[in-house]
Short mmCIF file of C-alpha atoms in Angstrom, two decimals:
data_model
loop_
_atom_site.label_atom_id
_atom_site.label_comp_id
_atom_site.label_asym_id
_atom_site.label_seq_id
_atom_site.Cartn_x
_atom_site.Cartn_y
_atom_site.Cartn_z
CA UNK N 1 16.11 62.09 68.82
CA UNK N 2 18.93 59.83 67.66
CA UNK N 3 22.36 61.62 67.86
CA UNK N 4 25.92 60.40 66.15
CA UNK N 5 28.72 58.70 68.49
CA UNK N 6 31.20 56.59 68.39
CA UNK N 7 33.05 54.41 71.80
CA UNK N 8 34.86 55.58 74.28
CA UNK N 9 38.56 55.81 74.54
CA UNK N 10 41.60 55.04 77.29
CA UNK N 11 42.10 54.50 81.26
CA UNK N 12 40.37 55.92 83.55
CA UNK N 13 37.62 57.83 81.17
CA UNK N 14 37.23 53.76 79.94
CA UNK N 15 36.20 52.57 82.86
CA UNK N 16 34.31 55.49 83.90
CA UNK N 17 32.22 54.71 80.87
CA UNK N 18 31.94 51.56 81.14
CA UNK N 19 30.41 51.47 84.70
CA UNK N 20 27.89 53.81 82.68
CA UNK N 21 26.92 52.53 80.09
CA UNK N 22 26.04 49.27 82.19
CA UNK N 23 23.64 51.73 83.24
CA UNK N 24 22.87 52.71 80.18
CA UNK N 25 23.35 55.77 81.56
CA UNK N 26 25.92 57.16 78.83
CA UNK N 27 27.54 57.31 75.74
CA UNK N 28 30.13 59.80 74.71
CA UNK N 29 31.32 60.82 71.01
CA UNK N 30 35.15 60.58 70.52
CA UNK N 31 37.16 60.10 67.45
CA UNK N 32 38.53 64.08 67.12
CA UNK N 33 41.33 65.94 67.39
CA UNK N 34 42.58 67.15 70.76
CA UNK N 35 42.97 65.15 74.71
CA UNK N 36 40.59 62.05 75.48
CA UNK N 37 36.88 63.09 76.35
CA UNK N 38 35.59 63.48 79.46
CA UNK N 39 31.73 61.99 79.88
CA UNK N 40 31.93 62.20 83.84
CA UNK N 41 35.95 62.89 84.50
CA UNK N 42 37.49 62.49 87.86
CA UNK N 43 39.26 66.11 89.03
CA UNK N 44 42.98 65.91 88.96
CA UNK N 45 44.54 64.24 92.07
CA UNK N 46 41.43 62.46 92.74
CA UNK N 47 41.19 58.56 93.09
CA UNK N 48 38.82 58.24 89.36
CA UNK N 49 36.44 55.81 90.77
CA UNK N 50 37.28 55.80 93.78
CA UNK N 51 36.30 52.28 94.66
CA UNK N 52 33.14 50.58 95.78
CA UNK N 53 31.61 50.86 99.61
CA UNK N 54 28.93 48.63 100.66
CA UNK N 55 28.86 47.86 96.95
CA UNK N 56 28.42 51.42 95.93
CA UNK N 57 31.04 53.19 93.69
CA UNK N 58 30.97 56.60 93.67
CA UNK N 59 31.55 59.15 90.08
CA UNK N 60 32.26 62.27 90.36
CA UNK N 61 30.27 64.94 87.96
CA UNK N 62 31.94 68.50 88.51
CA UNK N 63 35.71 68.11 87.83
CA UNK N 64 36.69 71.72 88.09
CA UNK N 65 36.09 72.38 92.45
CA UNK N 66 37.58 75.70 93.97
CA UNK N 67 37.51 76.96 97.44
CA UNK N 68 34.32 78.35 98.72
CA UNK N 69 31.06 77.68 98.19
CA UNK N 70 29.80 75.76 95.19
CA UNK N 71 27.19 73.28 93.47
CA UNK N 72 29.11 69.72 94.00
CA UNK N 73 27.14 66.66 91.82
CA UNK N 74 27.69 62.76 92.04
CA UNK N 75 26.25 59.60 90.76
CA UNK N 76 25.95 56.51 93.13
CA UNK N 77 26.08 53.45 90.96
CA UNK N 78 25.28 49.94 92.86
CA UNK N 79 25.48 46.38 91.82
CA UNK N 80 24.21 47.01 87.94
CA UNK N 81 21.93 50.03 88.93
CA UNK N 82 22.04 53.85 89.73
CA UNK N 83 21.10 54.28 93.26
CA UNK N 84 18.58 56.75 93.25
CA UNK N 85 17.60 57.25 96.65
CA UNK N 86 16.13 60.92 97.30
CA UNK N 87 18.55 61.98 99.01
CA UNK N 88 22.40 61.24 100.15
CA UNK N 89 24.06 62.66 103.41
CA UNK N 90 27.61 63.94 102.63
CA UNK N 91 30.60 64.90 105.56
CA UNK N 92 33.59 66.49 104.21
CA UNK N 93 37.30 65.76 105.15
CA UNK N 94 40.45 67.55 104.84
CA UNK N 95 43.11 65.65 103.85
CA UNK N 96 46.17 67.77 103.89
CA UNK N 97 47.14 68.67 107.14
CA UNK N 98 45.24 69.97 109.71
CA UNK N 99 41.31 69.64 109.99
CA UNK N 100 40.09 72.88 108.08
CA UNK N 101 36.72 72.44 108.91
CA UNK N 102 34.16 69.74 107.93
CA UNK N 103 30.83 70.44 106.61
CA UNK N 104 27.52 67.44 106.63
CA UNK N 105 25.04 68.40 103.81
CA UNK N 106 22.48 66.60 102.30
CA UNK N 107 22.49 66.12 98.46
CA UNK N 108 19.05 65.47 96.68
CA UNK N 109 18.99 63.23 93.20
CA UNK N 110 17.47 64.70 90.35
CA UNK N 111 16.88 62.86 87.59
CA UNK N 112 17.76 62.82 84.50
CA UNK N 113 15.76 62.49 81.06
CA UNK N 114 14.16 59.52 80.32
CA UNK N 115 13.67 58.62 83.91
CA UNK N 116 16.93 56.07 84.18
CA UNK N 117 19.47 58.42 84.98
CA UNK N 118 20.48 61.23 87.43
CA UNK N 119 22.75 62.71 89.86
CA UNK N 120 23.17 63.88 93.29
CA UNK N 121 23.66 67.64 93.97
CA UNK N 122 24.30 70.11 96.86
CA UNK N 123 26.71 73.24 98.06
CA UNK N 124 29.69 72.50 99.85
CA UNK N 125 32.49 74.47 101.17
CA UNK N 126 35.72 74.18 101.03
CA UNK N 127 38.04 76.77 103.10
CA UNK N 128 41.05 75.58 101.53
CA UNK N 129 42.44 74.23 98.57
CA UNK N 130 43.89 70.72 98.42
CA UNK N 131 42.94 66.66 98.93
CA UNK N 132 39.35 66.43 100.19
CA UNK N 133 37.13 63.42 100.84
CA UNK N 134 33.52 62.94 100.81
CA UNK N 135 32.04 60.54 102.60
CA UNK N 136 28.81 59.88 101.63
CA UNK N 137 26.06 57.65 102.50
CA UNK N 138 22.18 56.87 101.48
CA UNK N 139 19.94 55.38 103.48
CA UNK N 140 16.36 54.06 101.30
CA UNK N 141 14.27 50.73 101.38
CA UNK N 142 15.59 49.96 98.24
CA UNK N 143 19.07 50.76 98.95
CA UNK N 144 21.69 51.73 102.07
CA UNK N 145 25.13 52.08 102.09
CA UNK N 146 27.98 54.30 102.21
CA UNK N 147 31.17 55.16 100.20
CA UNK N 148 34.07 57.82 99.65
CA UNK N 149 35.04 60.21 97.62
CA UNK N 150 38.18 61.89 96.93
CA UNK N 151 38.55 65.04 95.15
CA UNK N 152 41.24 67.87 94.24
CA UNK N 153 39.95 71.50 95.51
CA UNK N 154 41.99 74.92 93.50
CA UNK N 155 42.65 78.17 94.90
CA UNK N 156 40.32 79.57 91.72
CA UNK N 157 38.82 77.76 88.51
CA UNK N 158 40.22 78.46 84.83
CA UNK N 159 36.52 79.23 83.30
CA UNK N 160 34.44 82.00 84.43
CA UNK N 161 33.07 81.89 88.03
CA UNK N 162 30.23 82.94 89.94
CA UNK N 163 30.04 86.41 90.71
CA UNK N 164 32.42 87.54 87.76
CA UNK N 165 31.17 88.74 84.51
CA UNK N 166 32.17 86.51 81.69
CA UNK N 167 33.48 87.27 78.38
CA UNK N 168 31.59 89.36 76.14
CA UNK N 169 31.68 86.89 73.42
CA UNK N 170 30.26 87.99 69.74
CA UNK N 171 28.59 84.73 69.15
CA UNK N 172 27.07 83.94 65.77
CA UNK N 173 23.40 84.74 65.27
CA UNK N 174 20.45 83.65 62.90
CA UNK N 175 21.13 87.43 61.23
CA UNK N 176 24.20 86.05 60.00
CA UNK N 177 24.56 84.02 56.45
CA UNK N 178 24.18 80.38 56.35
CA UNK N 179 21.26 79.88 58.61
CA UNK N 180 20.89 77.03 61.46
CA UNK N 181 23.06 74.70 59.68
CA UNK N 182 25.96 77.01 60.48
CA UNK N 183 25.14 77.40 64.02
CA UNK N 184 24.64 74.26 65.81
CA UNK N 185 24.89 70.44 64.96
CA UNK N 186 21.68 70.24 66.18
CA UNK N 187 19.35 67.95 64.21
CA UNK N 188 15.97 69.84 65.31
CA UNK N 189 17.53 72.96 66.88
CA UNK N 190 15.00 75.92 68.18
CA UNK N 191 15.94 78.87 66.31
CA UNK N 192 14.80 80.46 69.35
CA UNK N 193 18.37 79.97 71.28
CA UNK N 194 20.02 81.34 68.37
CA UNK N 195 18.77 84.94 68.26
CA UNK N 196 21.46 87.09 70.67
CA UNK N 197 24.80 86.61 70.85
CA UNK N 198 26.45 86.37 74.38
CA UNK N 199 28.09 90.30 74.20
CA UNK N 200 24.03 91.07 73.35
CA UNK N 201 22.59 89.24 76.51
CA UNK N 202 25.06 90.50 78.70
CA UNK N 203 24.32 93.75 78.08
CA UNK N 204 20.84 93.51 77.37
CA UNK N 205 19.22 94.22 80.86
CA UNK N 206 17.90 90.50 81.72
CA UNK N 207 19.13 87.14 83.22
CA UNK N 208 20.07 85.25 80.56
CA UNK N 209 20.75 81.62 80.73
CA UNK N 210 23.69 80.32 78.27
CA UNK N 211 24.50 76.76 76.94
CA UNK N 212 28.10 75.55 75.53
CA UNK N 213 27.15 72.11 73.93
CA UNK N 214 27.77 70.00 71.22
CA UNK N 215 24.68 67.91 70.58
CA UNK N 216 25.57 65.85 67.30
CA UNK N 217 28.56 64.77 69.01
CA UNK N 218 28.39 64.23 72.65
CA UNK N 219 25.09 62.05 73.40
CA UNK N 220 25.37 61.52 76.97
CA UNK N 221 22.98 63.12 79.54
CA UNK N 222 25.66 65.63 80.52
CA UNK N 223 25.77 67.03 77.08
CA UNK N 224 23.30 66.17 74.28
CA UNK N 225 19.83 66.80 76.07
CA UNK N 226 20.80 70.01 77.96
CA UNK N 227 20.19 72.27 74.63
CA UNK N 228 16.94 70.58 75.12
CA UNK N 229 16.14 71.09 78.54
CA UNK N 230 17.47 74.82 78.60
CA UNK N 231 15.04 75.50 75.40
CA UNK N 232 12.13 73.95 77.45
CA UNK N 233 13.47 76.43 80.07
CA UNK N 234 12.77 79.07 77.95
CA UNK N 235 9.14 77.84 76.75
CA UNK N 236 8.14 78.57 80.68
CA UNK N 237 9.96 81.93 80.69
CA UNK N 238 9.31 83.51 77.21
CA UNK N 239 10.63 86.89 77.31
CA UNK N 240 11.52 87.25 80.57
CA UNK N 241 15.35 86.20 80.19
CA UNK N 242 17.43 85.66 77.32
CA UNK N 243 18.08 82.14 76.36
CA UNK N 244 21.40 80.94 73.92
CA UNK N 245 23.01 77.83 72.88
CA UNK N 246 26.53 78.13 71.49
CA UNK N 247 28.17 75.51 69.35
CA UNK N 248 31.11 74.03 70.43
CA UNK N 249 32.26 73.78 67.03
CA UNK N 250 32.77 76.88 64.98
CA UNK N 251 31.79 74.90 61.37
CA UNK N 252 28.76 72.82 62.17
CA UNK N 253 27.77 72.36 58.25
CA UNK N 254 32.00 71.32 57.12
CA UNK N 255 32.23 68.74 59.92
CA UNK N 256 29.27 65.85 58.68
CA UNK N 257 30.20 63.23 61.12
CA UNK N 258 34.09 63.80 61.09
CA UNK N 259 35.50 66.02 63.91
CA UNK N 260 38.69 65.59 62.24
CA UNK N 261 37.25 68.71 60.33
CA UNK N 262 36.21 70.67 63.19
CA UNK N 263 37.27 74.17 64.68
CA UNK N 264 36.52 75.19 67.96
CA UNK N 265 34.66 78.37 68.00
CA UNK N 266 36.09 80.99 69.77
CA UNK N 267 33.64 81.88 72.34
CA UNK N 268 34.70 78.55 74.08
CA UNK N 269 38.58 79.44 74.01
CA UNK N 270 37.09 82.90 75.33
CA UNK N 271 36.06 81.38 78.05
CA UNK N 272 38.80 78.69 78.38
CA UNK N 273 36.61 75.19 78.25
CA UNK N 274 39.55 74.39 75.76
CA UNK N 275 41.95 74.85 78.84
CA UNK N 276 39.90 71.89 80.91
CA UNK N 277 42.41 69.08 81.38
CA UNK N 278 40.67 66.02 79.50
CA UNK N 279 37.98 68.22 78.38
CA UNK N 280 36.45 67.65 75.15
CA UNK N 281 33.11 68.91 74.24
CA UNK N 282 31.12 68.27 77.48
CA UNK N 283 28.29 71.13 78.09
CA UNK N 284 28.72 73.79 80.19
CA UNK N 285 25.61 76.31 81.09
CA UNK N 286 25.68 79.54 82.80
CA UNK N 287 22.90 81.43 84.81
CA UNK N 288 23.65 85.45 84.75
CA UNK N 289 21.66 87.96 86.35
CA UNK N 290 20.36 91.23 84.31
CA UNK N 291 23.74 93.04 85.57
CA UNK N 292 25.59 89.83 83.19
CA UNK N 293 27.08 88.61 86.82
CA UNK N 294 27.17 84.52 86.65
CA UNK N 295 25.13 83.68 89.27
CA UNK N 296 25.21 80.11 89.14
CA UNK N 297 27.10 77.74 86.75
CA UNK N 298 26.67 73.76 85.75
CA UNK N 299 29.40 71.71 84.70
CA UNK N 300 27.68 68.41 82.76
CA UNK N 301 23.97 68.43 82.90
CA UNK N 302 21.81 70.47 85.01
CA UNK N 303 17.81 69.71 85.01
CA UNK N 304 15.22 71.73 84.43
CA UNK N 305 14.23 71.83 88.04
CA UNK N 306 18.06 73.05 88.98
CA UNK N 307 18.03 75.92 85.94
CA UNK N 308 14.44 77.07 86.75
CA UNK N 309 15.45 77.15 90.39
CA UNK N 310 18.51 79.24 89.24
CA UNK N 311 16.88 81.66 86.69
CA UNK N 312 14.13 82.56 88.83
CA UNK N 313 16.88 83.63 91.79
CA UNK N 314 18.99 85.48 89.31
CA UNK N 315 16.28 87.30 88.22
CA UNK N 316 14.95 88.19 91.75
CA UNK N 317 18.42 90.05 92.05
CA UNK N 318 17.67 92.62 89.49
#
């Protein structure tokens, strides 16, 4: 599937993207209202790229990092390739004062589709807000190295959390007027995703697993194939969870290639994406369990092996 973009745009996001797309690992839609996108966007106070270690140079995929314990995802990119070892050993640092406790995980790559692409994830904690580092190395017969990365850590996040129920957003439905044309940008949407609204799914008794994305208009991995991958997601689990995509935009069928047209629907103001600094219309998808309580959340893309992995533990709570 062939989705509208147009180049990136400004600083740090610039040469974010550009390491990518050497990969030809991404390509963001800009050219709308609003602050600069964000394809892969370094969390405030952090060092953006961070530099390059043993000729690795470490981007960071979640922006929006909290204290406690939480899904933390990275791409390694070396000399004009994604490393893509299986797995990456990661040591946090505190770098604010006193040590407030380090943590050594191991982060496994998953890739992404199209077999080029794909991130690192794991949990890490953080006991305390402020300046951390991770120091990160991977160790592979194709590739070995190390490198650092420096990221902010909040007291809480602006957009809903784990363990809190979200907003009970009325999203629009197929029973409404207008059919799929006024409900995603989408070129081949499943009508599928567009059968509950979020208020419905919350209340309706199951997990449900829900997608903010803009597909015409964001066509990097983080964004444009994850209405795809959470549909497939719902192919293995027919009626045993509910499955939605929302629209970024609240006027899919007025906007025709020019965001200069678009509204942001409120269902994403609901739940404050709009309040992201440097967020534009990256995806965000949420795993709830059948009391509506997130249980986990992904910030960019998440595969199908991290969602199924998800969905099947959420459900296991009922």
């Amino acid at each position: 599937m062939f989705r509208r973009f147009s180049p990136g745009q400004s600083g740090k996001f610039r040469a974010t993207v550009a390491a990518l797309l050497l990969l030809g690992a991404v390509s963001c839609a800009t050219a709308a209202p609003g602050p600069a996108p964000a394809a892969v966007q370094p969390s405030p106070g952090s060092s953006g790229l961070n530099g390059s270690h043993d000729g690795i140079t470490p981007l960071l995929a979640t922006t929006l990092l909290r204290t406690g314990t939480q899904r933390v995802s990275f791409l390694l990119i070396g000399a004009n390739t994604l490393v893509k070892a299986p797995e990456a050993t990661v040591t946090t640092s505190y770098l604010d004062g006193a040590s407030a406790g380090s943590q050594t995980a191991q982060a496994d790559f998953h890739l992404w589709p199209y077999a080029i692409r794909g991130a690192y994830s794991t949990e890490l904690t953080f006991p305390q807000p402020g300046r951390w580092r991770l120091d990160i190395s991977v160790e592979d017969v194709e590739f070995a190295g190390t490198t650092q990365l420096v990221l902010e850590v909040a007291d809480q996040l602006i957009v809903p959390d784990i363990g809190a129920i979200p907003p009970q957003s009325k999203t629009k439905t197929l029973e409404g007027e207008g059919g799929l044309k006024t409900l995603t940008t989408d070129f081949s949407p499943d009508p599928d995703l567009y059968l509950l609204s979020i208020d419905e799914a919350i209340n309706s008794g199951k997990a449900s697993v829900i997608v903010f994305a803009s597909p015409a208009f964001c066509t990097s991995p983080t964004c444009g194939p994850q209405v795809d991958t959470v549909a497939e997601l719902k192919d293995q689990h027919r009626g045993e969870a509910n499955f939605i995509h929302v629209e970024i935009y609240d006027n899919p069928e007025e906007i025709q290639g020019d965001l200069s047209q678009a509204r942001i629907t409120e269902a994403v103001k609901e739940w404050r994406f709009d309040q992201i600094p440097h967020w534009f219309n990256e995806s965000w998808t949420y795993v709830l369990d059948s009391d509506g309580v997130v249980y986990q959340k992904f910030e960019g893309y998440a595969t199908l092996e991290e969602l199924d992995v998800a969905l099947q533990e959420a459900s296991a709570r009922s």
